[in-house]
Coordinates of C-alpha atoms in Angstrom, one line a residue:
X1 CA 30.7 -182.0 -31.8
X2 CA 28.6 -182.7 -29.2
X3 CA 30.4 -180.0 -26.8
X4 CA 30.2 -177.5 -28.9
X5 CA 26.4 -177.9 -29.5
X6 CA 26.0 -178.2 -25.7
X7 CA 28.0 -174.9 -24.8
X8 CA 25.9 -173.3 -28.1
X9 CA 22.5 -173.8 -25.8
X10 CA 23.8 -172.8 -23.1
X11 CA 25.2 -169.8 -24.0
X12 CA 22.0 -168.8 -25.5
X13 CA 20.4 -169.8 -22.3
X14 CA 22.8 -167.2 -20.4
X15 CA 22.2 -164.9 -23.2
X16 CA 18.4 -164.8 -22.6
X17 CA 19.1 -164.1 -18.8
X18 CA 21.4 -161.5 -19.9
X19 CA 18.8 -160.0 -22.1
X20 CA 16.3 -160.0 -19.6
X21 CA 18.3 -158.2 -16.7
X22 CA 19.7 -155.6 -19.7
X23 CA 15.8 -154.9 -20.5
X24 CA 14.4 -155.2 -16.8
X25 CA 17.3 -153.4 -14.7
X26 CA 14.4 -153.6 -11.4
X27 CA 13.4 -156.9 -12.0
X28 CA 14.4 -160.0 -9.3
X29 CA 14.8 -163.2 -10.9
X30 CA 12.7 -166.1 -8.9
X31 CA 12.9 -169.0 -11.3
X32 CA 16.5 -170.2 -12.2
X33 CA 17.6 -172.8 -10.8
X34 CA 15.6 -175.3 -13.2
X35 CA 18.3 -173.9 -16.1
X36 CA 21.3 -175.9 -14.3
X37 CA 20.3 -179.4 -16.1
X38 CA 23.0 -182.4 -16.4
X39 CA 24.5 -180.5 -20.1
X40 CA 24.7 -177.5 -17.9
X41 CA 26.9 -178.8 -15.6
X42 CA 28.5 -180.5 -18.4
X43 CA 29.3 -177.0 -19.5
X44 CA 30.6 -175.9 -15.7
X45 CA 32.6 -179.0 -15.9
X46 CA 34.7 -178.2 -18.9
X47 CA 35.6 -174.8 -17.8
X48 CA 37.0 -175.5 -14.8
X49 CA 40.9 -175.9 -14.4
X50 CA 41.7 -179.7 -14.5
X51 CA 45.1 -179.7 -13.0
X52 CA 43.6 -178.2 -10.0
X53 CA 44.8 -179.7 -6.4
X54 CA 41.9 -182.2 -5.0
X55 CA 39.9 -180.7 -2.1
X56 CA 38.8 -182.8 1.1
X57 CA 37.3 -185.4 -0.7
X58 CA 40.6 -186.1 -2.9
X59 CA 38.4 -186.3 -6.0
X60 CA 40.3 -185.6 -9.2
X61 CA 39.1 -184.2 -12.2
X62 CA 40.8 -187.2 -14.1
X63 CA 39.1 -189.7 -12.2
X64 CA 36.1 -188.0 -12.3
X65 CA 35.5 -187.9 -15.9
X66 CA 35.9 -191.5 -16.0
X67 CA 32.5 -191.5 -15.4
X68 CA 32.1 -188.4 -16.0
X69 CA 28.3 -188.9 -17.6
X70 CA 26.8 -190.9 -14.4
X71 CA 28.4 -188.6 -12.4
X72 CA 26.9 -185.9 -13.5
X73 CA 23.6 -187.2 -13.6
X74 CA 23.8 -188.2 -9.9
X75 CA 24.7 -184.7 -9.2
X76 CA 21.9 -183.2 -10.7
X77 CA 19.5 -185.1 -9.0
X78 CA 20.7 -184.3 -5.7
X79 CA 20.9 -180.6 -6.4
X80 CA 17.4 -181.4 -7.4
X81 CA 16.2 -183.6 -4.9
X82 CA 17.6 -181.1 -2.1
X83 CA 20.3 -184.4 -1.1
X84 CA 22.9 -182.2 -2.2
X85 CA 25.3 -181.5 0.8
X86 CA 28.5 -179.0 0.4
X87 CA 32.0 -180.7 1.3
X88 CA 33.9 -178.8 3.7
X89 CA 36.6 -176.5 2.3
X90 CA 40.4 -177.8 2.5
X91 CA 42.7 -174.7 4.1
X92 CA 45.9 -173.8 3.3
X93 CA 48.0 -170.8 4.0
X94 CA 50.2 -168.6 1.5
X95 CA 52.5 -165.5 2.9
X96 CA 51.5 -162.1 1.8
X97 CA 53.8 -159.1 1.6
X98 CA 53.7 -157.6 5.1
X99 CA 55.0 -161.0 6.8
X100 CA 51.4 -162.6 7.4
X101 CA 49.8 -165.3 5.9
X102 CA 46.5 -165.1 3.4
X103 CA 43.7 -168.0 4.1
X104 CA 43.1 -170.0 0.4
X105 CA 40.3 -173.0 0.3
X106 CA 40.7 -175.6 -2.3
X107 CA 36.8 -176.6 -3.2
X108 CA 35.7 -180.2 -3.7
X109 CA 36.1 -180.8 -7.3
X110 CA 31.8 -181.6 -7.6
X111 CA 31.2 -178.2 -5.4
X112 CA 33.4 -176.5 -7.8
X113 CA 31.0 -177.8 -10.7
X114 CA 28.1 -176.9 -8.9
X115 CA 29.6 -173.6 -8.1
X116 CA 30.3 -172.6 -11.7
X117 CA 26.8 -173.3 -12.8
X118 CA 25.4 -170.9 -10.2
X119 CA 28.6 -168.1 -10.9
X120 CA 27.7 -169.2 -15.3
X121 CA 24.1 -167.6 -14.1
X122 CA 24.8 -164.5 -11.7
X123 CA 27.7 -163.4 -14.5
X124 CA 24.7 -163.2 -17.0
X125 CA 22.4 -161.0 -14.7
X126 CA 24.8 -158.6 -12.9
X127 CA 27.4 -158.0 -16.1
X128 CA 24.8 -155.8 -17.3
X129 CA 24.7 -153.8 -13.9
X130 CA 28.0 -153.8 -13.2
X131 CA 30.2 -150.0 -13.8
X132 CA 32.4 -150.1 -16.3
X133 CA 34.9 -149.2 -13.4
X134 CA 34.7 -152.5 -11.8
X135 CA 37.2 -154.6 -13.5
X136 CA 38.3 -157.4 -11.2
X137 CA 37.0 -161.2 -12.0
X138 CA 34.9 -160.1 -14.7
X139 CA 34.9 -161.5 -18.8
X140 CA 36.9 -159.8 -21.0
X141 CA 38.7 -157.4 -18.3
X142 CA 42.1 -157.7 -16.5
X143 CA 44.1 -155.4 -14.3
X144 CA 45.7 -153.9 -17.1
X145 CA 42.9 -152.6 -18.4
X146 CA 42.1 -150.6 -14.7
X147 CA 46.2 -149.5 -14.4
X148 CA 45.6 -148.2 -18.3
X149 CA 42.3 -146.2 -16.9
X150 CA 43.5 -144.5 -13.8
X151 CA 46.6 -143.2 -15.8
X152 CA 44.5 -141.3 -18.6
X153 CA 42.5 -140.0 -15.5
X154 CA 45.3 -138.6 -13.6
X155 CA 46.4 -137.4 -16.7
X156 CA 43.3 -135.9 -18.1
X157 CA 42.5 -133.7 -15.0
X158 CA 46.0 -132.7 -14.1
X159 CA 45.9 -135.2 -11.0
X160 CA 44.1 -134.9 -7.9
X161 CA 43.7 -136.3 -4.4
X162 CA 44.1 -140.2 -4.1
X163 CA 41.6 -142.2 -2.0
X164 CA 43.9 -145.1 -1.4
X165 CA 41.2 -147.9 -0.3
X166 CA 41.8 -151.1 1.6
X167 CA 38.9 -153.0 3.1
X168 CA 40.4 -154.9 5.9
X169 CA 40.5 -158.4 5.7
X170 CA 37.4 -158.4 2.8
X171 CA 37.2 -162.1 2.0
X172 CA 37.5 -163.2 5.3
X173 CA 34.5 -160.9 6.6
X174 CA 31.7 -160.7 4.3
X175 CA 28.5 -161.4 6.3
X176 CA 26.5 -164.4 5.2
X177 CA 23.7 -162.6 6.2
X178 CA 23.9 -159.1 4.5
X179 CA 25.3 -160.6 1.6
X180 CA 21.9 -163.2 0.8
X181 CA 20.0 -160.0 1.4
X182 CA 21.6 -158.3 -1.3
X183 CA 22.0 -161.2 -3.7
X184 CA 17.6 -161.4 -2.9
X185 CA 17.2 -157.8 -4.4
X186 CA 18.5 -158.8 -7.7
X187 CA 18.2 -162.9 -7.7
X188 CA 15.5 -164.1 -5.2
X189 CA 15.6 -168.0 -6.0
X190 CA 14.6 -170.3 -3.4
X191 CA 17.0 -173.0 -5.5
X192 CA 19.6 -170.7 -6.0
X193 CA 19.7 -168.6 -2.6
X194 CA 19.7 -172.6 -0.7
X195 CA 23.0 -173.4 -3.0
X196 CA 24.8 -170.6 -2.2
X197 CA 23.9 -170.7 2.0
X198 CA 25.9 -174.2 1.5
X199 CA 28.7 -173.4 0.5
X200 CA 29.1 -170.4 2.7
X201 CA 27.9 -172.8 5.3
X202 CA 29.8 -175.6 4.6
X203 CA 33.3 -174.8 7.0
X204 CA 36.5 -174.9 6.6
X205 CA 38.7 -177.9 7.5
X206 CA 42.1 -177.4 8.4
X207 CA 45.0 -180.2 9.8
X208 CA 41.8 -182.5 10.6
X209 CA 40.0 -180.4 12.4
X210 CA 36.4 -178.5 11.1
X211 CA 35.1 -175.4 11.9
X212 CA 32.4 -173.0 10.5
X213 CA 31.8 -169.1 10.7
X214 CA 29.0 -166.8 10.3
X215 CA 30.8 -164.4 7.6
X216 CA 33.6 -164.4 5.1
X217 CA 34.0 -166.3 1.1
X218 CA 36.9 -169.3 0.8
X219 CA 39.6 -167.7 -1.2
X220 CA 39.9 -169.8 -4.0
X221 CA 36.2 -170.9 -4.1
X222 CA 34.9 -170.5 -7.9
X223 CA 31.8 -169.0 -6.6
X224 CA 33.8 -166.3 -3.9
X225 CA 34.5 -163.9 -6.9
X226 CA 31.2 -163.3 -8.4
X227 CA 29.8 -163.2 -4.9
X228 CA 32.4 -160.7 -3.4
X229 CA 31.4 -158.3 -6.9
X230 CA 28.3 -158.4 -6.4
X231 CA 28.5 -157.4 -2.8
X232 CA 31.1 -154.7 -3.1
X233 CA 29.1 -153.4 -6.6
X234 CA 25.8 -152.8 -3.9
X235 CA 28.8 -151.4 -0.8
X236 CA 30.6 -149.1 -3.0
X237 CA 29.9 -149.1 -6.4
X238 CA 26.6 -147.9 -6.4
X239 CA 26.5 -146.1 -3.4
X240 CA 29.7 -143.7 -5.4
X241 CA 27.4 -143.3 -8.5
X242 CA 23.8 -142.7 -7.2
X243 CA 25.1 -141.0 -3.6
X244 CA 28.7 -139.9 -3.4
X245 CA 29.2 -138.1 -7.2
X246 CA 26.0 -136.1 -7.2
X247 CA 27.4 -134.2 -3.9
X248 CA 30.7 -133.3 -5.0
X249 CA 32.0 -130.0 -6.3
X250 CA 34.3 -131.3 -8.7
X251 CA 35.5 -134.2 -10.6
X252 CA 35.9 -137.6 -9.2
X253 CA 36.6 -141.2 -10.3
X254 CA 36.1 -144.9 -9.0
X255 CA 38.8 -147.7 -10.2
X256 CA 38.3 -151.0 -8.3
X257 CA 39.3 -154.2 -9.3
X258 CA 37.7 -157.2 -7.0
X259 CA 38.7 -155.2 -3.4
X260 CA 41.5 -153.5 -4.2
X261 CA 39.9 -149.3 -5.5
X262 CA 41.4 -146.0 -5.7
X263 CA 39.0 -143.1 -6.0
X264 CA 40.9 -140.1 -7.7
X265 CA 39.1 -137.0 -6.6
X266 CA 39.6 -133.2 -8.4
X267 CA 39.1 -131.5 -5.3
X268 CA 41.0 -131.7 -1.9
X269 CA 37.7 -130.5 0.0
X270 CA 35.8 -133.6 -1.4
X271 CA 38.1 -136.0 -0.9
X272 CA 38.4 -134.8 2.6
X273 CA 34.5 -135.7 2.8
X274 CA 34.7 -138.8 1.4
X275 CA 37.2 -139.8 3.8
X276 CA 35.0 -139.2 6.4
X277 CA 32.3 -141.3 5.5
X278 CA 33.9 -144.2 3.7
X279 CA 34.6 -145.9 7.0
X280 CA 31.0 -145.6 7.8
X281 CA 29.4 -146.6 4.9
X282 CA 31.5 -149.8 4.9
X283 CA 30.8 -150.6 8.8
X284 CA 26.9 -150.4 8.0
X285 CA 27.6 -153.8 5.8
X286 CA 29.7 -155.3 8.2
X287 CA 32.8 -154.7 6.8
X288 CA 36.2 -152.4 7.8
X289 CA 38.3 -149.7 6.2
X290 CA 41.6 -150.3 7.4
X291 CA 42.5 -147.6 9.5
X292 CA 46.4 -147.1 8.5
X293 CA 46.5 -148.6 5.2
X294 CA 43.8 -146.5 3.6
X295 CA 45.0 -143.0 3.0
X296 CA 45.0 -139.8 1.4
X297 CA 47.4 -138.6 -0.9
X298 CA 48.3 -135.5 -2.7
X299 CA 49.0 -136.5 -6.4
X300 CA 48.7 -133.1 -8.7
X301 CA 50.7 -132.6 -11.3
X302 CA 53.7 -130.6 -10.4
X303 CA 54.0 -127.0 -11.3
X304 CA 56.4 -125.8 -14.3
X305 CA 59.6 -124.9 -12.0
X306 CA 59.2 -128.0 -10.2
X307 CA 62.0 -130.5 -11.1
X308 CA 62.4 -133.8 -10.3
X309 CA 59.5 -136.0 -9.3
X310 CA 57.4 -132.9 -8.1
X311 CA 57.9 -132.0 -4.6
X312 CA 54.7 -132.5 -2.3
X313 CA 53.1 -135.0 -4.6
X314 CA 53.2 -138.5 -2.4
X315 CA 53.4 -141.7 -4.8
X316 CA 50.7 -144.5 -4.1
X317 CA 50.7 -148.2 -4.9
X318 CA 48.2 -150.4 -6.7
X319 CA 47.4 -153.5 -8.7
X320 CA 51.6 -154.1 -7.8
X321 CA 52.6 -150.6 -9.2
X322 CA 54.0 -147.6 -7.8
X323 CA 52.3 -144.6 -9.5
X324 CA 54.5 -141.3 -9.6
X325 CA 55.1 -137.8 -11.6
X326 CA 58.1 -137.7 -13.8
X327 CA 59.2 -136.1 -16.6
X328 CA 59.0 -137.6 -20.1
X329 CA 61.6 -137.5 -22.6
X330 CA 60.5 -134.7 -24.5
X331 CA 60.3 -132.9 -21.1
X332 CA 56.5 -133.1 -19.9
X333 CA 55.0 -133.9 -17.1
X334 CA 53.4 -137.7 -17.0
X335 CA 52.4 -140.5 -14.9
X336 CA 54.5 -143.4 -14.5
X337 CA 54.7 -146.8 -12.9
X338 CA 57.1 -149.3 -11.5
X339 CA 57.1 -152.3 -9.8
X340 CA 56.4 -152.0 -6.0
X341 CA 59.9 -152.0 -4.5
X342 CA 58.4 -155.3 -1.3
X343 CA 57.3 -156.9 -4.6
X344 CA 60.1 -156.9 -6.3
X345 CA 62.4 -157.7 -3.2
X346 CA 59.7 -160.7 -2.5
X347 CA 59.7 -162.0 -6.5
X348 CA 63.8 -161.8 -5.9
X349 CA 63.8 -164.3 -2.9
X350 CA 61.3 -166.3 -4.2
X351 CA 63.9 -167.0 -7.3
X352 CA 66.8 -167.0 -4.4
X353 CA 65.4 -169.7 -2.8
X354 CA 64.0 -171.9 -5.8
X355 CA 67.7 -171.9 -7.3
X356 CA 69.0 -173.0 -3.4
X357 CA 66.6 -175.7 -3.2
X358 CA 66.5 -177.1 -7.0
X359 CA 70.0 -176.9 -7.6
X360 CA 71.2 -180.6 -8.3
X361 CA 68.1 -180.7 -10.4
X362 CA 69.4 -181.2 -14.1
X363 CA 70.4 -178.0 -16.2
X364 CA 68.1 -178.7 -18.5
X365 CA 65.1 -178.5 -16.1
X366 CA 65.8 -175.9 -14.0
X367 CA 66.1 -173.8 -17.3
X368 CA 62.7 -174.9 -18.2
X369 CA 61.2 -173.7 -15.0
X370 CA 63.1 -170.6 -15.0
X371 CA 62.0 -169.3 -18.1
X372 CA 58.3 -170.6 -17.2
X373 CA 59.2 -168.6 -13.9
X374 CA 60.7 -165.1 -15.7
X375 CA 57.8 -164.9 -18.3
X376 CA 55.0 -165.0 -15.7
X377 CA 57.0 -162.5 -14.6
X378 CA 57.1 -160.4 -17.4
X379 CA 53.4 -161.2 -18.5
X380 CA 52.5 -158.7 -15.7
X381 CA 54.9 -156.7 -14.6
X382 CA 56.0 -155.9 -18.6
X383 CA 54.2 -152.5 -18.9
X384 CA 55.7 -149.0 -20.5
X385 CA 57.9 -147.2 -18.6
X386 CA 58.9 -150.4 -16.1
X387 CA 62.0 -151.8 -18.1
X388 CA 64.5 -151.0 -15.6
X389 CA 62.9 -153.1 -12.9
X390 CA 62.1 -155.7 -14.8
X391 CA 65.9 -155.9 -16.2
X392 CA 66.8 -155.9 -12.2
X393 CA 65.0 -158.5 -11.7
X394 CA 65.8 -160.3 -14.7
X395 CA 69.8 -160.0 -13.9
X396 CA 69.1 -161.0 -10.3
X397 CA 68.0 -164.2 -12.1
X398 CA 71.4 -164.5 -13.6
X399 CA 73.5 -163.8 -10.5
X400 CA 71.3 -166.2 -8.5
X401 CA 71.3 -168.9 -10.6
X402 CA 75.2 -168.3 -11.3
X403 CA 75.4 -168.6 -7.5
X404 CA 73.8 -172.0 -6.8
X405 CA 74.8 -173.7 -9.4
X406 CA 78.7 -173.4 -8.3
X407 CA 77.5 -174.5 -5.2
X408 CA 75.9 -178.1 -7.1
X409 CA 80.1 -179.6 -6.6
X410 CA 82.1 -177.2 -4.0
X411 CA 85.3 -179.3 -5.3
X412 CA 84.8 -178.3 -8.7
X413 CA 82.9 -174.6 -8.6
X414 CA 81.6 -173.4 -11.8
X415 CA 83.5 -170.1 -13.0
X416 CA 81.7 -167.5 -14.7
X417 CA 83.3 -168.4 -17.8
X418 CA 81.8 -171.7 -17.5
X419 CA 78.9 -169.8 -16.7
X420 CA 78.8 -167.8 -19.4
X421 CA 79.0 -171.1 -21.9
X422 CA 76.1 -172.2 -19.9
X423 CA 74.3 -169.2 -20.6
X424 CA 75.3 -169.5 -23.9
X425 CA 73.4 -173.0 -24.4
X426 CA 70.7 -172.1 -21.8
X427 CA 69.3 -167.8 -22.4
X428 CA 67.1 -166.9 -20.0
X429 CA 64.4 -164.9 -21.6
X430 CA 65.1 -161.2 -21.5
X431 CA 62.8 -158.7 -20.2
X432 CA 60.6 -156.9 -23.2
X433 CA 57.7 -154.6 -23.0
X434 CA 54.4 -156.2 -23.3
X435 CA 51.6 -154.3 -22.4
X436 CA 51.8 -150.8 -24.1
X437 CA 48.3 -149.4 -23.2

């Protein structure tokens, strides 16, 4: 009971902010730091993932909440007092599509706390400036929601010209200076503003060894996400609504979620413009539109005698989906998606090389983890019009797991009618559409 009563006030703390910033839209925020009180980060505490990997400090959330009361307290008064120092955070690398690997810090778990009381407070002020466009790390939105968007546009207006955006490296180089100046237009709190330069200030340490840098937010840090929105929101978000749209000739439309955005333009002419001055609009906040990866593609809808996919019209990728023309069953044009053919071929390995490596594991487990494994799977990839690549994937699955586990005794290999009795006791989940929107 007492939770509840403590996430009851502070939710109608957060809903007073909110309130505020919806009525004043022009107003900067200079006291806020004395709302982040011991129930406060009570409140950050129980929201944050407790199965979480440890950061430098090896701090568990488990052992934490032992104490979890005193603890508390003793944060506080070092956020307070000013004592409060930020823990270096812990490195580790994870391979992205293209063969490279992506940087992702694992926060302390008593900076994480600290972290989600500040994020708890910047949420309330800059939801209600926020577009209704931006959909990445945000309440109540998911990606979905953006892939469900930018087909009814394409659709609505016949297609377009597709600004196919990719900030270079985002994460990794926001400037910690450019980035306080724009949080100070909106939230100018001496508290608030000192919290925030520690943790972008705190370094990074990696294989023992420390080092710190002048720009970019950990990956993985709970406060990187609501800092990252609020920085793109005053780089591109704005800038497309108050500058970009009122110059155009024709239609055009904005879908970003976190740093991945498409801008769908009516016009070739315009998009040609915006082209041109995306790069420089970006380099004047320190950042970099990737010169190869950011491109612009032809996607109208095809013309009556067209057949096929529509000659001319280039597909583009986003959110993990391959957006193309194609004919519907009843013989009109529409949008469709599937699954990104390097996603796919990197989901497949990923299974390849879990049923290698777990193979003498019991049955029973490795079905257990494989069906965790597929539904994930499907949770994401499961949307209209996608079935066949998620039935490739799915019988991939079967084939792979057929293949290792004959491999578990070479004396005695397992058949595939043997298999097939295994199957029998042990389905794997079958693909089924999930999202429908």
């Amino acid at each position: 009971m007492g939770d509840t009563l403590r996430s009851q006030t502070i939710s109608t703390k957060l809903e007073q902010i909110a309130e505020q910033a919806r009525a004043y839209p022009d107003m900067t925020f200079t006291t806020l730091a004395h709302l982040i009180d011991v129930e406060f980060l009570g409140v950050a505490f129980q929201q944050l993932r407790k199965d979480a990997a440890p950061g430098v400090d090896g701090t568990t959330a488990e052992k934490y909440a032992e104490n979890l009361g005193e603890n508390l307290s003793d944060l506080h008064e070092r956020m307070r007092s000013g004592r409060y120092k930020a823990t270096p955070v812990k490195r580790i690398w994870l391979d992205k599509d293209d063969g490279r690997k992506r940087p992702i810090g694992i926060t302390a778990l008593e900076d994480k706390i600290a972290e989600r009381a500040v994020a708890m407070i910047l949420v309330a002020i800059y939801e209600e400036e926020f577009y209704d466009f931006s959909y990445g790390f945000r309440p109540g939105r998911n990606p979905h929601q953006a892939l469900s968007v930018l087909r009814e546009r394409c659709m609505g207006m016949n297609g377009g010209w597709i600004i196919d955006v990719d900030v270079q490296s985002y994460f990794d180089k926001i400037p910690h200076g450019k980035l306080v100046e724009v949080l100070k237009k909106r939230v100018n709190d001496g508290g608030i503003i000192r919290l925030i330069g520690k943790w972008l200030n705190a370094g990074v340490m990696e294989e023992g060894t420390l080092s710190h840098a002048e720009e970019g937010a950990p990956q993985g840090g709970v406060i990187s996400p609501v800092l990252s929105n609020v920085y793109l929101h005053e780089v591109m978000d704005k800038w497309f609504v108050e500058v970009v749209k009122p110059r155009l000739k024709g239609q055009a439309y904005l879908i970003r979620f976190a740093d991945d955005a498409v801008i769908l333009c009516e016009l070739e002419e315009d998009a040609r413009r915006l082209m041109q001055v995306l790069p420089k609009r970006f380099e004047r906040y320190g950042l970099t539109i990737h010169p190869k990866k950011t491109r612009l593609v032809r996607f109208e809808k095809p013309r009556k005698n067209d057949s096929g996919k529509g000659k001319g019209n280039g597909p583009f990728d986003f959110l993990g989906f391959t957006h193309y023309w194609a004919r519907s069953r009843q013989g009109y044009w529409v949008v469709k998606r599937k699954t990104i053919a390097k996603r796919m071929r990197r989901a497949m390995n990923e299974y390849w090389q879990w049923c290698r490596w777990n193979r003498h594991v019991l049955i029973t487990e490795q079905y257990k983890k494989l069906c965790q494994k597929l539904r994930g799977y499907y949770q994401y990839y499961a949307i209209r019009g996608n079935y066949p690549a998620l039935e490739k994937v799915y019988s991939f699955v079967v084939r792979a797991w057929r293949y290792w586990l004959r491999r578990r005794d070479r004396k005695k290999q397992l058949s595939w009618e043997k298999y097939e009795k295994v199957q029998e006791l042990f389905p794997l989940p079958r693909p089924r559409i999930i999202h429908t929107i």
